[in-house]
JSON list of C-alpha atoms in Angstrom, two decimals:
[
{"chain": "A", "resi": 1, "resn": "MET", "atom": "CA", "xyz": [-12.23, 10.40, -52.72]},
{"chain": "A", "resi": 2, "resn": "ALA", "atom": "CA", "xyz": [-14.55, 8.16, -50.84]},
{"chain": "A", "resi": 3, "resn": "GLU", "atom": "CA", "xyz": [-16.91, 9.72, -48.10]},
{"chain": "A", "resi": 4, "resn": "PRO", "atom": "CA", "xyz": [-16.22, 8.19, -44.62]},
{"chain": "A", "resi": 5, "resn": "PRO", "atom": "CA", "xyz": [-19.29, 6.32, -43.10]},
{"chain": "A", "resi": 6, "resn": "GLY", "atom": "CA", "xyz": [-21.49, 8.64, -41.28]},
{"chain": "A", "resi": 7, "resn": "ASN", "atom": "CA", "xyz": [-21.08, 6.56, -37.84]},
{"chain": "A", "resi": 8, "resn": "PRO", "atom": "CA", "xyz": [-17.69, 7.57, -36.43]},
{"chain": "A", "resi": 9, "resn": "LEU", "atom": "CA", "xyz": [-17.67, 4.42, -34.29]},
{"chain": "A", "resi": 10, "resn": "GLN", "atom": "CA", "xyz": [-17.21, 2.32, -37.83]},
{"chain": "A", "resi": 11, "resn": "ARG", "atom": "CA", "xyz": [-14.76, 4.76, -39.34]},
{"chain": "A", "resi": 12, "resn": "PRO", "atom": "CA", "xyz": [-11.14, 3.23, -39.30]},
{"chain": "A", "resi": 13, "resn": "LEU", "atom": "CA", "xyz": [-8.63, 5.33, -37.28]},
{"chain": "A", "resi": 14, "resn": "ALA", "atom": "CA", "xyz": [-5.72, 7.01, -38.73]},
{"chain": "A", "resi": 15, "resn": "ASP", "atom": "CA", "xyz": [-3.18, 4.25, -38.55]},
{"chain": "A", "resi": 16, "resn": "GLY", "atom": "CA", "xyz": [-5.87, 1.61, -39.66]},
{"chain": "A", "resi": 17, "resn": "LEU", "atom": "CA", "xyz": [-7.17, 0.21, -36.50]},
{"chain": "A", "resi": 18, "resn": "VAL", "atom": "CA", "xyz": [-10.69, 0.13, -35.93]},
{"chain": "A", "resi": 19, "resn": "PRO", "atom": "CA", "xyz": [-12.14, 1.12, -32.49]},
{"chain": "A", "resi": 20, "resn": "GLU", "atom": "CA", "xyz": [-12.81, -2.63, -31.45]},
{"chain": "A", "resi": 21, "resn": "GLU", "atom": "CA", "xyz": [-9.10, -3.33, -31.75]},
{"chain": "A", "resi": 22, "resn": "VAL", "atom": "CA", "xyz": [-8.33, -0.31, -29.94]},
{"chain": "A", "resi": 23, "resn": "ILE", "atom": "CA", "xyz": [-10.50, -1.48, -26.97]},
{"chain": "A", "resi": 24, "resn": "VAL", "atom": "CA", "xyz": [-8.99, -5.00, -26.77]},
{"chain": "A", "resi": 25, "resn": "ILE", "atom": "CA", "xyz": [-5.57, -3.87, -27.26]},
{"chain": "A", "resi": 26, "resn": "THR", "atom": "CA", "xyz": [-6.08, -1.28, -24.26]},
{"chain": "A", "resi": 27, "resn": "GLY", "atom": "CA", "xyz": [-7.84, -3.83, -22.01]},
{"chain": "A", "resi": 28, "resn": "VAL", "atom": "CA", "xyz": [-4.98, -6.20, -22.57]},
{"chain": "A", "resi": 29, "resn": "ALA", "atom": "CA", "xyz": [-2.24, -3.57, -21.79]},
{"chain": "A", "resi": 30, "resn": "GLY", "atom": "CA", "xyz": [-4.12, -2.36, -18.78]},
{"chain": "A", "resi": 31, "resn": "ALA", "atom": "CA", "xyz": [-4.38, -5.92, -17.42]},
{"chain": "A", "resi": 32, "resn": "LEU", "atom": "CA", "xyz": [-0.70, -6.69, -17.89]},
{"chain": "A", "resi": 33, "resn": "HIS", "atom": "CA", "xyz": [0.59, -3.03, -16.80]},
{"chain": "A", "resi": 34, "resn": "PRO", "atom": "CA", "xyz": [-2.08, -1.63, -14.28]},
{"chain": "A", "resi": 35, "resn": "SER", "atom": "CA", "xyz": [-1.72, 1.97, -13.81]},
{"chain": "A", "resi": 36, "resn": "SER", "atom": "CA", "xyz": [-0.96, 1.51, -9.91]},
{"chain": "A", "resi": 37, "resn": "ASN", "atom": "CA", "xyz": [0.28, -0.98, -7.77]},
{"chain": "A", "resi": 38, "resn": "VAL", "atom": "CA", "xyz": [2.92, -2.20, -10.58]},
{"chain": "A", "resi": 39, "resn": "GLU", "atom": "CA", "xyz": [5.21, -3.81, -8.20]},
{"chain": "A", "resi": 40, "resn": "VAL", "atom": "CA", "xyz": [4.10, -7.68, -7.93]},
{"chain": "A", "resi": 41, "resn": "ILE", "atom": "CA", "xyz": [4.96, -10.14, -5.18]},
{"chain": "A", "resi": 42, "resn": "ASP", "atom": "CA", "xyz": [3.85, -13.68, -4.60]},
{"chain": "A", "resi": 43, "resn": "PRO", "atom": "CA", "xyz": [1.38, -13.66, -1.94]},
{"chain": "A", "resi": 44, "resn": "LEU", "atom": "CA", "xyz": [2.11, -17.50, -1.00]},
{"chain": "A", "resi": 45, "resn": "THR", "atom": "CA", "xyz": [5.79, -16.73, -0.24]},
{"chain": "A", "resi": 46, "resn": "LEU", "atom": "CA", "xyz": [5.87, -13.29, 0.94]},
{"chain": "A", "resi": 47, "resn": "HIS", "atom": "CA", "xyz": [6.72, -14.30, 4.41]},
{"chain": "A", "resi": 48, "resn": "LEU", "atom": "CA", "xyz": [9.47, -16.76, 3.66]},
{"chain": "A", "resi": 49, "resn": "GLY", "atom": "CA", "xyz": [12.04, -13.92, 2.95]},
{"chain": "A", "resi": 50, "resn": "GLY", "atom": "CA", "xyz": [12.98, -10.79, 1.31]},
{"chain": "A", "resi": 51, "resn": "GLU", "atom": "CA", "xyz": [11.27, -7.49, 2.04]},
{"chain": "A", "resi": 52, "resn": "PHE", "atom": "CA", "xyz": [8.12, -8.87, 3.84]},
{"chain": "A", "resi": 53, "resn": "ALA", "atom": "CA", "xyz": [9.68, -11.49, 5.97]},
{"chain": "A", "resi": 54, "resn": "GLU", "atom": "CA", "xyz": [8.60, -11.18, 9.62]},
{"chain": "A", "resi": 55, "resn": "SER", "atom": "CA", "xyz": [12.02, -9.86, 10.71]},
{"chain": "A", "resi": 56, "resn": "ASN", "atom": "CA", "xyz": [11.79, -6.99, 8.24]},
{"chain": "A", "resi": 57, "resn": "LEU", "atom": "CA", "xyz": [8.30, -5.76, 9.08]},
{"chain": "A", "resi": 58, "resn": "GLY", "atom": "CA", "xyz": [7.68, -2.66, 11.10]},
{"chain": "A", "resi": 59, "resn": "THR", "atom": "CA", "xyz": [9.45, 0.66, 10.76]},
{"chain": "A", "resi": 60, "resn": "ALA", "atom": "CA", "xyz": [12.91, 1.00, 9.51]},
{"chain": "A", "resi": 61, "resn": "ILE", "atom": "CA", "xyz": [14.98, 4.40, 9.67]},
{"chain": "A", "resi": 62, "resn": "GLU", "atom": "CA", "xyz": [16.64, 4.70, 6.28]},
{"chain": "A", "resi": 63, "resn": "PRO", "atom": "CA", "xyz": [20.28, 6.01, 5.94]},
{"chain": "A", "resi": 64, "resn": "ASP", "atom": "CA", "xyz": [18.80, 9.26, 4.59]},
{"chain": "A", "resi": 65, "resn": "GLY", "atom": "CA", "xyz": [16.76, 9.78, 7.61]},
{"chain": "A", "resi": 66, "resn": "SER", "atom": "CA", "xyz": [13.22, 8.88, 6.35]},
{"chain": "A", "resi": 67, "resn": "ALA", "atom": "CA", "xyz": [11.15, 6.09, 7.69]},
{"chain": "A", "resi": 68, "resn": "THR", "atom": "CA", "xyz": [9.89, 2.93, 5.77]},
{"chain": "A", "resi": 69, "resn": "VAL", "atom": "CA", "xyz": [7.14, 0.95, 7.07]},
{"chain": "A", "resi": 70, "resn": "ARG", "atom": "CA", "xyz": [6.43, -2.41, 6.06]},
{"chain": "A", "resi": 71, "resn": "LEU", "atom": "CA", "xyz": [3.02, -4.13, 6.79]},
{"chain": "A", "resi": 72, "resn": "ILE", "atom": "CA", "xyz": [1.00, -7.22, 5.64]},
{"chain": "A", "resi": 73, "resn": "SER", "atom": "CA", "xyz": [-2.55, -7.12, 5.89]},
{"chain": "A", "resi": 74, "resn": "GLU", "atom": "CA", "xyz": [-4.31, -10.57, 6.43]},
{"chain": "A", "resi": 75, "resn": "GLN", "atom": "CA", "xyz": [-7.78, -11.80, 7.55]},
{"chain": "A", "resi": 76, "resn": "TYR", "atom": "CA", "xyz": [-8.23, -10.20, 10.26]},
{"chain": "A", "resi": 77, "resn": "ASP", "atom": "CA", "xyz": [-5.07, -8.17, 11.17]},
{"chain": "A", "resi": 78, "resn": "PHE", "atom": "CA", "xyz": [-2.32, -6.04, 10.05]},
{"chain": "A", "resi": 79, "resn": "VAL", "atom": "CA", "xyz": [1.28, -7.31, 10.85]},
{"chain": "A", "resi": 80, "resn": "PRO", "atom": "CA", "xyz": [2.79, -5.53, 12.84]},
{"chain": "A", "resi": 81, "resn": "HIS", "atom": "CA", "xyz": [-0.37, -4.39, 14.76]},
{"chain": "A", "resi": 82, "resn": "CYS", "atom": "CA", "xyz": [1.51, -1.32, 15.71]},
{"chain": "A", "resi": 83, "resn": "VAL", "atom": "CA", "xyz": [4.25, 0.83, 14.34]},
{"chain": "A", "resi": 84, "resn": "ARG", "atom": "CA", "xyz": [6.08, 3.94, 15.53]},
{"chain": "A", "resi": 85, "resn": "VAL", "atom": "CA", "xyz": [7.13, 6.60, 13.22]},
{"chain": "A", "resi": 86, "resn": "PRO", "atom": "CA", "xyz": [8.89, 10.07, 13.95]},
{"chain": "A", "resi": 87, "resn": "THR", "atom": "CA", "xyz": [7.38, 13.61, 13.36]},
{"chain": "A", "resi": 88, "resn": "ASN", "atom": "CA", "xyz": [8.42, 15.95, 10.62]},
{"chain": "A", "resi": 89, "resn": "THR", "atom": "CA", "xyz": [10.06, 12.88, 8.82]},
{"chain": "A", "resi": 90, "resn": "PRO", "atom": "CA", "xyz": [9.25, 11.39, 5.39]},
{"chain": "A", "resi": 91, "resn": "VAL", "atom": "CA", "xyz": [7.41, 8.25, 5.97]},
{"chain": "A", "resi": 92, "resn": "ARG", "atom": "CA", "xyz": [6.94, 5.49, 3.20]},
{"chain": "A", "resi": 93, "resn": "PHE", "atom": "CA", "xyz": [4.28, 2.72, 4.02]},
{"chain": "A", "resi": 94, "resn": "ARG", "atom": "CA", "xyz": [4.87, -0.32, 1.75]},
{"chain": "A", "resi": 95, "resn": "LEU", "atom": "CA", "xyz": [2.13, -2.87, 2.20]},
{"chain": "A", "resi": 96, "resn": "THR", "atom": "CA", "xyz": [0.83, -6.18, 0.80]},
{"chain": "A", "resi": 97, "resn": "SER", "atom": "CA", "xyz": [-2.01, -8.52, 1.51]},
{"chain": "A", "resi": 98, "resn": "ALA", "atom": "CA", "xyz": [-1.51, -12.46, 2.07]},
{"chain": "A", "resi": 99, "resn": "ASP", "atom": "CA", "xyz": [-4.76, -13.28, 1.04]},
{"chain": "A", "resi": 100, "resn": "VAL", "atom": "CA", "xyz": [-7.71, -11.01, 0.19]},
{"chain": "A", "resi": 101, "resn": "VAL", "atom": "CA", "xyz": [-8.14, -7.20, -0.88]},
{"chain": "A", "resi": 102, "resn": "HIS", "atom": "CA", "xyz": [-7.87, -4.97, 2.05]},
{"chain": "A", "resi": 103, "resn": "GLY", "atom": "CA", "xyz": [-7.90, -1.27, 2.68]},
{"chain": "A", "resi": 104, "resn": "PHE", "atom": "CA", "xyz": [-5.34, 0.90, 4.28]},
{"chain": "A", "resi": 105, "resn": "LEU", "atom": "CA", "xyz": [-6.72, 4.23, 5.48]},
{"chain": "A", "resi": 106, "resn": "LEU", "atom": "CA", "xyz": [-5.38, 6.76, 8.03]},
{"chain": "A", "resi": 107, "resn": "PRO", "atom": "CA", "xyz": [-7.96, 9.17, 8.91]},
{"chain": "A", "resi": 108, "resn": "ASP", "atom": "CA", "xyz": [-7.20, 12.94, 8.90]},
{"chain": "A", "resi": 109, "resn": "THR", "atom": "CA", "xyz": [-4.29, 12.14, 6.57]},
{"chain": "A", "resi": 110, "resn": "ASN", "atom": "CA", "xyz": [-3.58, 11.81, 2.83]},
{"chain": "A", "resi": 111, "resn": "ILE", "atom": "CA", "xyz": [-3.17, 7.77, 3.48]},
{"chain": "A", "resi": 112, "resn": "ASN", "atom": "CA", "xyz": [-5.84, 5.88, 1.61]},
{"chain": "A", "resi": 113, "resn": "THR", "atom": "CA", "xyz": [-5.10, 2.87, -0.66]},
{"chain": "A", "resi": 114, "resn": "MET", "atom": "CA", "xyz": [-6.32, -0.81, -1.48]},
{"chain": "A", "resi": 115, "resn": "VAL", "atom": "CA", "xyz": [-4.16, -3.48, -0.46]},
{"chain": "A", "resi": 116, "resn": "VAL", "atom": "CA", "xyz": [-4.20, -6.23, -3.34]},
{"chain": "A", "resi": 117, "resn": "PRO", "atom": "CA", "xyz": [-2.79, -9.80, -3.14]},
{"chain": "A", "resi": 118, "resn": "GLY", "atom": "CA", "xyz": [0.07, -10.06, -5.55]},
{"chain": "A", "resi": 119, "resn": "PHE", "atom": "CA", "xyz": [0.93, -6.43, -5.62]},
{"chain": "A", "resi": 120, "resn": "VAL", "atom": "CA", "xyz": [2.90, -3.98, -3.32]},
{"chain": "A", "resi": 121, "resn": "ALA", "atom": "CA", "xyz": [0.99, -0.68, -2.26]},
{"chain": "A", "resi": 122, "resn": "GLU", "atom": "CA", "xyz": [2.97, 2.24, -1.48]},
{"chain": "A", "resi": 123, "resn": "VAL", "atom": "CA", "xyz": [2.07, 5.59, 0.03]},
{"chain": "A", "resi": 124, "resn": "ARG", "atom": "CA", "xyz": [3.83, 8.53, 1.51]},
{"chain": "A", "resi": 125, "resn": "THR", "atom": "CA", "xyz": [3.26, 11.18, 4.11]},
{"chain": "A", "resi": 126, "resn": "SER", "atom": "CA", "xyz": [4.85, 12.62, 6.90]},
{"chain": "A", "resi": 127, "resn": "PHE", "atom": "CA", "xyz": [3.31, 13.58, 10.52]},
{"chain": "A", "resi": 128, "resn": "ALA", "atom": "CA", "xyz": [3.63, 17.16, 11.87]},
{"chain": "A", "resi": 129, "resn": "GLN", "atom": "CA", "xyz": [2.44, 16.14, 15.19]},
{"chain": "A", "resi": 130, "resn": "PRO", "atom": "CA", "xyz": [2.86, 13.27, 17.68]},
{"chain": "A", "resi": 131, "resn": "GLY", "atom": "CA", "xyz": [-0.31, 11.24, 18.15]},
{"chain": "A", "resi": 132, "resn": "GLU", "atom": "CA", "xyz": [-1.93, 8.02, 17.64]},
{"chain": "A", "resi": 133, "resn": "TYR", "atom": "CA", "xyz": [-3.84, 7.13, 14.58]},
{"chain": "A", "resi": 134, "resn": "VAL", "atom": "CA", "xyz": [-6.32, 4.06, 14.57]},
{"chain": "A", "resi": 135, "resn": "MET", "atom": "CA", "xyz": [-6.13, 2.67, 11.10]},
{"chain": "A", "resi": 136, "resn": "PRO", "atom": "CA", "xyz": [-9.24, 0.57, 10.04]},
{"chain": "A", "resi": 137, "resn": "CYS", "atom": "CA", "xyz": [-9.47, -1.88, 7.25]},
{"chain": "A", "resi": 138, "resn": "HIS", "atom": "CA", "xyz": [-11.91, -0.13, 5.06]},
{"chain": "A", "resi": 139, "resn": "GLU", "atom": "CA", "xyz": [-12.39, -2.92, 2.26]},
{"chain": "A", "resi": 140, "resn": "PHE", "atom": "CA", "xyz": [-14.78, -5.72, 3.40]},
{"chain": "A", "resi": 141, "resn": "CYS", "atom": "CA", "xyz": [-12.49, -8.66, 3.66]},
{"chain": "A", "resi": 142, "resn": "GLY", "atom": "CA", "xyz": [-14.72, -11.21, 5.66]},
{"chain": "A", "resi": 143, "resn": "LEU", "atom": "CA", "xyz": [-16.73, -11.93, 8.79]},
{"chain": "A", "resi": 144, "resn": "GLY", "atom": "CA", "xyz": [-13.93, -10.57, 11.13]},
{"chain": "A", "resi": 145, "resn": "HIS", "atom": "CA", "xyz": [-13.59, -7.24, 8.95]},
{"chain": "A", "resi": 146, "resn": "HIS", "atom": "CA", "xyz": [-15.10, -5.36, 11.76]},
{"chain": "A", "resi": 147, "resn": "ALA", "atom": "CA", "xyz": [-12.44, -5.95, 13.80]},
{"chain": "A", "resi": 148, "resn": "MET", "atom": "CA", "xyz": [-9.48, -5.37, 11.60]},
{"chain": "A", "resi": 149, "resn": "TRP", "atom": "CA", "xyz": [-7.25, -2.54, 12.52]},
{"chain": "A", "resi": 150, "resn": "THR", "atom": "CA", "xyz": [-3.69, -1.30, 13.50]},
{"chain": "A", "resi": 151, "resn": "ARG", "atom": "CA", "xyz": [-2.36, 1.81, 15.18]},
{"chain": "A", "resi": 152, "resn": "VAL", "atom": "CA", "xyz": [0.22, 4.26, 14.01]},
{"chain": "A", "resi": 153, "resn": "SER", "atom": "CA", "xyz": [2.09, 5.76, 16.92]},
{"chain": "A", "resi": 154, "resn": "VAL", "atom": "CA", "xyz": [3.71, 9.22, 15.89]},
{"chain": "A", "resi": 155, "resn": "VAL", "atom": "CA", "xyz": [6.30, 10.29, 18.43]},
{"chain": "A", "resi": 156, "resn": "PRO", "atom": "CA", "xyz": [8.79, 13.27, 18.61]},
{"chain": "A", "resi": 157, "resn": "LYS", "atom": "CA", "xyz": [11.77, 12.51, 16.13]},
{"chain": "A", "resi": 158, "resn": "ASP", "atom": "CA", "xyz": [14.10, 12.31, 19.37]},
{"chain": "A", "resi": 159, "resn": "GLN", "atom": "CA", "xyz": [12.30, 9.64, 21.06]},
{"chain": "A", "resi": 160, "resn": "ILE", "atom": "CA", "xyz": [13.16, 7.28, 18.08]},
{"chain": "A", "resi": 161, "resn": "ALA", "atom": "CA", "xyz": [16.54, 5.54, 19.01]},
{"chain": "A", "resi": 162, "resn": "ALA", "atom": "CA", "xyz": [19.38, 5.36, 16.52]},
{"chain": "A", "resi": 163, "resn": "GLN", "atom": "CA", "xyz": [18.92, 1.98, 14.99]},
{"chain": "A", "resi": 164, "resn": "GLY", "atom": "CA", "xyz": [21.12, -0.29, 13.00]},
{"chain": "A", "resi": 165, "resn": "PRO", "atom": "CA", "xyz": [20.30, -1.26, 9.42]},
{"chain": "A", "resi": 166, "resn": "LEU", "atom": "CA", "xyz": [18.62, -4.40, 10.59]},
{"chain": "A", "resi": 167, "resn": "GLU", "atom": "CA", "xyz": [16.64, -3.11, 13.76]},
{"chain": "A", "resi": 168, "resn": "ARG", "atom": "CA", "xyz": [12.82, -2.02, 13.65]},
{"chain": "A", "resi": 169, "resn": "THR", "atom": "CA", "xyz": [11.05, 0.24, 16.03]},
{"chain": "A", "resi": 170, "resn": "SER", "atom": "CA", "xyz": [8.43, -1.08, 18.39]},
{"chain": "A", "resi": 171, "resn": "CYS", "atom": "CA", "xyz": [5.26, 0.32, 19.97]},
{"chain": "A", "resi": 172, "resn": "ALA", "atom": "CA", "xyz": [6.32, -1.19, 23.29]},
{"chain": "A", "resi": 173, "resn": "LYS", "atom": "CA", "xyz": [6.95, 1.55, 26.10]},
{"chain": "A", "resi": 174, "resn": "GLN", "atom": "CA", "xyz": [10.59, 2.45, 26.16]}
]
């Protein structure tokens, strides 16, 4: 039986692959199927219909009582600029970008993600107490980056009116 080479990087793997092939295969697989943000969307047409059409943005109360917030980040704003969510309710934020990489961060919560054009980012949380959260974009996105922020208004559950499946909450005083 022949002795394997002394350098383990030049020794074939058990199935016959050499490390260089493994690196190439892993790189290609990672590019085709990233480990996060695997839901894709066309950033050029996202506003024309479907989940991120303008009429579908904001907070929707789902049939199970949870809340889904849909936002689009674009230079230099989040659309809509303010969303309302109920306390003590599972909240799912779904975001995408129309142009460049943005960040979505709610200080003092577990919410922190990158919003990349062509992908849908999803994060989940709930809020125990009413309050206002100012959410800045935390990925440099251009000259107006410093002014890019949105507001999440957390209100008691009983202040969110019953909605139909096509209605969205508003930050306007009611």
